[in-house]
Amino acid sequence: MKVMVTGSDGYIGTGVVSRLLEAGNDVVALGLDPCGIKSGHLEEHIGDFSSYQFDGEAPDVLLHLAWRDGFRHNEYSHIDDLPKHFHFISRAIDAGVTRVAVMGTMHEVGYHEGAVTEDTPCNPTTPYGIAKNALRELTAFLCERGGATMQWLRGFYLVSNDGRGSSIFSKLVEASKSGSTTFPLTSGKNKCDFLLYEEFCDQVVAAVEQSQVNGIINICSGIGVGLGEYVEEFVRDNDLHLDLEYGKYPDRPYDSPAIWGDNTKIRKIMTKRQ
């Protein structure tokens, strides 16, 4: 297949592009910087995705990963950038793209307890969640109007130990490298759905390489684990020598006490792939 990937130089983008190429796909990569991958099957365009002009043959799939300030949930940039995402996806469909896959987030759902299915009502409580949820609805509208198929890849909590990104796990690695012996934390009682970076990228690629399972697809483990429990295991497994200071930060009021993704769809996709 020929897959166009926006945000190809980003945290998720580099891993996804690498796996798409390893699987034998042609990739058109759009990023603010080079993704650092060399391949005869990779075509790179450097710059903001919103300025890209669709000329020639359209890709089989648009995988839209690009997003600014993803870890800063209350930034107004999420709302400011929403029209750019809408118009870009609209131009892609007008140019002949017949399948659009977009990276979503569990923050679209808002406060919720239990498993998140594709039918779970969304009541986002932050600009990040509101903007992503709006783009999901707008993408569905554009795909229906243009006769394209939508895959909304709703990501949960991504975990890696390489220090990249802005998650709590990257901060743990940074703290250990800087010589800190303690790490401030919330109560750690919230249960979340954690997925290792490699598995996360594999699930994204598996979803876009097939066209039978569509709509909202949770990129997740399907299991809720306590934040404190998971962080303790992460610290131990990565030999970080950090003592966790629970209660140093208040729990965020918009975080659900227990939330995880229903993994029925992604399990079906991954099983067929084997």
Short mmCIF file of C-alpha atoms in Angstrom, two decimals:
data_model
loop_
_atom_site.label_atom_id
_atom_site.label_comp_id
_atom_site.label_asym_id
_atom_site.label_seq_id
_atom_site.Cartn_x
_atom_site.Cartn_y
_atom_site.Cartn_z
CA MET A 1 0.00 0.00 0.00
CA LYS A 2 0.89 3.66 -0.26
CA VAL A 3 0.31 5.34 3.11
CA MET A 4 0.62 9.06 3.77
CA VAL A 5 1.68 9.73 7.39
CA THR A 6 1.47 13.20 8.90
CA GLY A 7 3.50 13.91 12.03
CA SER A 8 6.05 11.46 10.67
CA ASP A 9 8.84 13.08 12.70
CA GLY A 10 6.89 12.87 15.95
CA TYR A 11 7.08 10.51 18.88
CA ILE A 12 4.53 8.07 17.47
CA GLY A 13 5.20 8.91 13.82
CA THR A 14 8.78 7.66 13.67
CA GLY A 15 7.85 4.26 15.08
CA VAL A 16 4.82 3.92 12.81
CA VAL A 17 6.72 4.94 9.65
CA SER A 18 9.47 2.44 10.46
CA ARG A 19 6.98 -0.41 10.89
CA LEU A 20 5.03 0.49 7.75
CA LEU A 21 8.25 0.37 5.73
CA GLU A 22 9.33 -2.93 7.32
CA ALA A 23 6.01 -4.41 6.24
CA GLY A 24 6.73 -3.47 2.61
CA ASN A 25 4.53 -0.40 2.25
CA ASP A 26 5.37 2.81 0.43
CA VAL A 27 5.23 5.82 2.75
CA VAL A 28 4.71 9.51 2.00
CA ALA A 29 5.90 11.23 5.17
CA LEU A 30 4.86 14.75 6.17
CA GLY A 31 6.74 16.26 9.10
CA LEU A 32 8.26 19.48 10.35
CA ASP A 33 11.63 17.69 10.34
CA PRO A 34 13.02 14.53 8.67
CA CYS A 35 11.96 11.34 10.41
CA GLY A 36 15.54 10.02 10.31
CA ILE A 37 14.71 6.88 8.33
CA LYS A 38 16.39 5.94 5.07
CA SER A 39 14.45 3.86 2.56
CA GLY A 40 13.81 3.75 -1.16
CA HIS A 41 10.13 3.35 -0.32
CA LEU A 42 10.02 6.61 1.69
CA GLU A 43 9.08 9.97 0.19
CA GLU A 44 9.46 12.89 2.61
CA HIS A 45 7.93 16.36 2.56
CA ILE A 46 9.23 18.78 5.19
CA GLY A 47 6.85 21.44 6.44
CA ASP A 48 3.47 21.94 8.04
CA PHE A 49 0.97 19.34 6.85
CA SER A 50 -1.61 22.06 6.24
CA SER A 51 0.44 23.51 3.37
CA TYR A 52 0.76 20.19 1.51
CA GLN A 53 -0.74 20.15 -1.96
CA PHE A 54 -2.22 16.88 -3.21
CA ASP A 55 -0.87 16.38 -6.72
CA GLY A 56 -0.80 13.19 -8.74
CA GLU A 57 -1.95 9.80 -7.51
CA ALA A 58 -3.62 9.82 -4.10
CA PRO A 59 -2.29 7.49 -1.37
CA ASP A 60 -4.35 4.44 -0.45
CA VAL A 61 -4.60 5.61 3.15
CA LEU A 62 -4.09 8.91 4.96
CA LEU A 63 -2.80 8.28 8.50
CA HIS A 64 -3.13 11.62 10.26
CA LEU A 65 -0.97 11.64 13.40
CA ALA A 66 0.08 15.30 13.45
CA TRP A 67 -1.06 17.22 16.54
CA ARG A 68 0.45 20.05 18.53
CA ASP A 69 0.70 20.24 22.36
CA GLY A 70 -0.73 16.75 22.86
CA PHE A 71 0.42 16.51 26.48
CA ARG A 72 -0.82 20.02 27.37
CA HIS A 73 -4.50 19.32 27.66
CA ASN A 74 -5.63 22.86 28.50
CA GLU A 75 -3.78 24.74 25.73
CA TYR A 76 -6.01 26.80 23.41
CA SER A 77 -3.81 25.75 20.48
CA HIS A 78 -5.97 22.62 20.21
CA ILE A 79 -8.96 24.76 19.31
CA ASP A 80 -6.91 27.15 17.15
CA ASP A 81 -5.53 24.28 15.04
CA LEU A 82 -8.82 22.45 14.51
CA PRO A 83 -9.67 24.18 11.18
CA LYS A 84 -6.25 23.17 9.76
CA HIS A 85 -6.96 19.50 10.44
CA PHE A 86 -10.47 19.75 9.02
CA HIS A 87 -9.43 21.43 5.77
CA PHE A 88 -6.44 19.10 5.28
CA ILE A 89 -8.59 15.97 5.59
CA SER A 90 -11.20 17.56 3.32
CA ARG A 91 -8.57 18.23 0.63
CA ALA A 92 -7.23 14.69 0.95
CA ILE A 93 -10.66 13.18 0.29
CA ASP A 94 -11.29 15.59 -2.57
CA ALA A 95 -7.94 14.45 -4.05
CA GLY A 96 -9.09 10.82 -4.08
CA VAL A 97 -8.08 9.37 -0.68
CA THR A 98 -10.63 6.66 0.07
CA ARG A 99 -9.57 5.74 3.62
CA VAL A 100 -8.72 8.19 6.39
CA ALA A 101 -7.20 7.03 9.70
CA VAL A 102 -6.77 9.64 12.45
CA MET A 103 -5.11 9.34 15.85
CA GLY A 104 -7.65 10.01 18.57
CA THR A 105 -7.41 9.97 22.35
CA MET A 106 -9.28 8.60 25.33
CA HIS A 107 -9.55 12.24 26.49
CA GLU A 108 -12.39 12.60 23.95
CA VAL A 109 -14.50 10.52 26.30
CA GLY A 110 -14.11 12.74 29.36
CA TYR A 111 -14.99 11.47 32.82
CA HIS A 112 -15.94 7.82 32.60
CA GLU A 113 -15.63 4.73 34.76
CA GLY A 114 -15.04 1.34 33.17
CA ALA A 115 -14.38 0.10 29.65
CA VAL A 116 -14.63 2.52 26.72
CA THR A 117 -16.37 1.03 23.69
CA GLU A 118 -17.02 2.66 20.33
CA ASP A 119 -20.52 3.50 21.60
CA THR A 120 -19.43 5.16 24.84
CA PRO A 121 -20.81 8.75 24.93
CA CYS A 122 -18.16 11.46 24.71
CA ASN A 123 -18.23 14.41 27.11
CA PRO A 124 -14.69 15.86 26.92
CA THR A 125 -13.65 18.31 29.62
CA THR A 126 -10.42 19.86 28.25
CA PRO A 127 -9.59 21.82 25.07
CA TYR A 128 -7.51 18.83 23.94
CA GLY A 129 -10.36 16.37 24.35
CA ILE A 130 -12.93 18.78 22.93
CA ALA A 131 -10.84 19.46 19.80
CA LYS A 132 -10.10 15.77 19.19
CA ASN A 133 -13.74 14.84 19.64
CA ALA A 134 -14.80 17.62 17.27
CA LEU A 135 -12.30 16.39 14.67
CA ARG A 136 -13.67 12.86 15.03
CA GLU A 137 -17.18 14.09 14.26
CA LEU A 138 -15.97 16.31 11.43
CA THR A 139 -13.91 13.49 9.91
CA ALA A 140 -16.96 11.23 9.99
CA PHE A 141 -18.92 13.96 8.20
CA LEU A 142 -16.21 14.43 5.55
CA CYS A 143 -15.84 10.70 4.94
CA GLU A 144 -19.58 10.17 4.60
CA ARG A 145 -19.88 13.13 2.22
CA GLY A 146 -16.88 12.07 0.15
CA GLY A 147 -17.50 8.31 0.13
CA ALA A 148 -14.36 7.53 2.14
CA THR A 149 -13.89 5.08 5.02
CA MET A 150 -12.93 6.39 8.46
CA GLN A 151 -10.73 4.67 11.02
CA TRP A 152 -10.54 6.59 14.28
CA LEU A 153 -7.61 5.19 16.27
CA ARG A 154 -8.40 6.09 19.88
CA GLY A 155 -5.15 5.92 21.81
CA PHE A 156 -4.88 5.36 25.54
CA TYR A 157 -1.68 5.61 27.65
CA LEU A 158 1.54 5.09 25.72
CA VAL A 159 4.59 3.83 27.64
CA SER A 160 8.27 3.85 26.67
CA ASN A 161 11.55 3.90 28.55
CA ASP A 162 13.63 5.88 26.04
CA GLY A 163 12.95 9.29 27.63
CA ARG A 164 11.18 10.69 24.56
CA GLY A 165 7.84 12.45 24.73
CA SER A 166 6.33 14.32 27.67
CA SER A 167 4.55 11.57 29.58
CA ILE A 168 5.11 10.66 33.20
CA PHE A 169 7.35 7.82 32.01
CA SER A 170 9.69 10.13 30.12
CA LYS A 171 9.81 12.34 33.23
CA LEU A 172 10.74 9.35 35.37
CA VAL A 173 13.63 8.51 33.03
CA GLU A 174 14.77 12.16 32.99
CA ALA A 175 14.63 12.39 36.79
CA SER A 176 16.77 9.28 37.18
CA LYS A 177 19.33 10.49 34.64
CA SER A 178 19.60 13.85 36.38
CA GLY A 179 20.50 12.15 39.67
CA SER A 180 17.20 12.57 41.49
CA THR A 181 16.35 9.96 44.10
CA THR A 182 12.69 10.90 44.58
CA PHE A 183 9.77 11.51 42.23
CA PRO A 184 6.59 13.41 43.16
CA LEU A 185 3.32 11.75 42.20
CA THR A 186 -0.43 12.02 42.64
CA SER A 187 -2.25 9.50 44.81
CA GLY A 188 -1.51 6.90 42.13
CA LYS A 189 -4.91 5.29 42.64
CA ASN A 190 -6.36 6.02 39.20
CA LYS A 191 -6.58 2.95 36.97
CA CYS A 192 -5.50 3.48 33.35
CA ASP A 193 -4.92 1.49 30.18
CA PHE A 194 -1.17 1.31 29.53
CA LEU A 195 0.41 0.07 26.30
CA LEU A 196 4.11 -0.28 25.50
CA TYR A 197 5.41 1.87 22.62
CA GLU A 198 6.24 -1.09 20.39
CA GLU A 199 2.78 -2.61 20.83
CA PHE A 200 1.13 0.77 20.32
CA CYS A 201 2.88 1.31 16.97
CA ASP A 202 2.18 -2.29 15.92
CA GLN A 203 -1.53 -1.86 16.62
CA VAL A 204 -1.68 1.40 14.63
CA VAL A 205 0.03 -0.19 11.64
CA ALA A 206 -2.11 -3.34 11.82
CA ALA A 207 -5.27 -1.18 11.84
CA VAL A 208 -4.34 0.81 8.73
CA GLU A 209 -3.04 -2.21 6.79
CA GLN A 210 -6.53 -3.72 6.75
CA SER A 211 -9.89 -2.33 5.64
CA GLN A 212 -12.44 -4.75 7.10
CA VAL A 213 -12.57 -3.28 10.63
CA ASN A 214 -13.33 0.44 10.63
CA GLY A 215 -14.92 3.20 12.71
CA ILE A 216 -13.57 3.78 16.21
CA ILE A 217 -10.74 1.35 17.00
CA ASN A 218 -9.24 1.48 20.49
CA ILE A 219 -5.44 1.30 20.52
CA CYS A 220 -5.13 -0.23 23.94
CA SER A 221 -4.35 -3.19 26.17
CA GLY A 222 -7.93 -3.66 27.34
CA ILE A 223 -6.83 -3.75 31.00
CA GLY A 224 -7.05 -1.10 33.71
CA VAL A 225 -4.02 -0.95 36.03
CA GLY A 226 -3.44 1.40 38.97
CA LEU A 227 -1.05 4.25 38.08
CA GLY A 228 1.01 3.76 41.22
CA GLU A 229 1.26 0.02 40.65
CA TYR A 230 2.35 0.48 37.03
CA VAL A 231 4.86 3.23 37.83
CA GLU A 232 6.44 1.15 40.60
CA GLU A 233 6.88 -1.72 38.15
CA PHE A 234 8.31 0.67 35.53
CA VAL A 235 10.82 2.08 38.03
CA ARG A 236 11.84 -1.40 39.13
CA ASP A 237 12.11 -2.89 35.65
CA ASN A 238 14.19 0.03 34.35
CA ASP A 239 16.44 0.22 37.43
CA LEU A 240 15.69 3.92 38.00
CA HIS A 241 16.37 4.04 41.77
CA LEU A 242 13.58 6.50 42.50
CA ASP A 243 11.42 6.67 45.62
CA LEU A 244 7.88 7.66 44.71
CA GLU A 245 6.37 10.45 46.78
CA TYR A 246 2.63 9.82 46.63
CA GLY A 247 0.27 12.73 47.18
CA LYS A 248 2.74 15.47 46.22
CA TYR A 249 0.39 16.48 43.40
CA PRO A 250 -3.41 16.50 43.54
CA ASP A 251 -5.29 14.14 41.28
CA ARG A 252 -6.56 16.00 38.21
CA PRO A 253 -10.30 16.57 38.56
CA TYR A 254 -10.96 15.52 34.95
CA ASP A 255 -9.16 12.17 35.26
CA SER A 256 -11.43 9.14 35.60
CA PRO A 257 -10.85 6.89 38.64
CA ALA A 258 -10.79 3.82 36.38
CA ILE A 259 -10.86 3.82 32.58
CA TRP A 260 -9.61 1.41 29.93
CA GLY A 261 -10.30 0.57 26.32
CA ASP A 262 -12.46 -2.25 25.04
CA ASN A 263 -9.96 -4.11 22.84
CA THR A 264 -12.43 -6.31 20.91
CA LYS A 265 -11.75 -4.67 17.54
CA ILE A 266 -7.97 -4.45 17.81
CA ARG A 267 -7.76 -8.07 19.03
CA LYS A 268 -9.72 -9.13 15.95
CA ILE A 269 -7.34 -7.16 13.72
CA MET A 270 -4.20 -8.49 15.41
CA THR A 271 -5.48 -12.09 15.35
CA LYS A 272 -6.15 -11.97 11.60
CA ARG A 273 -2.71 -10.47 11.04
CA GLN A 274 -0.90 -13.43 12.64
#
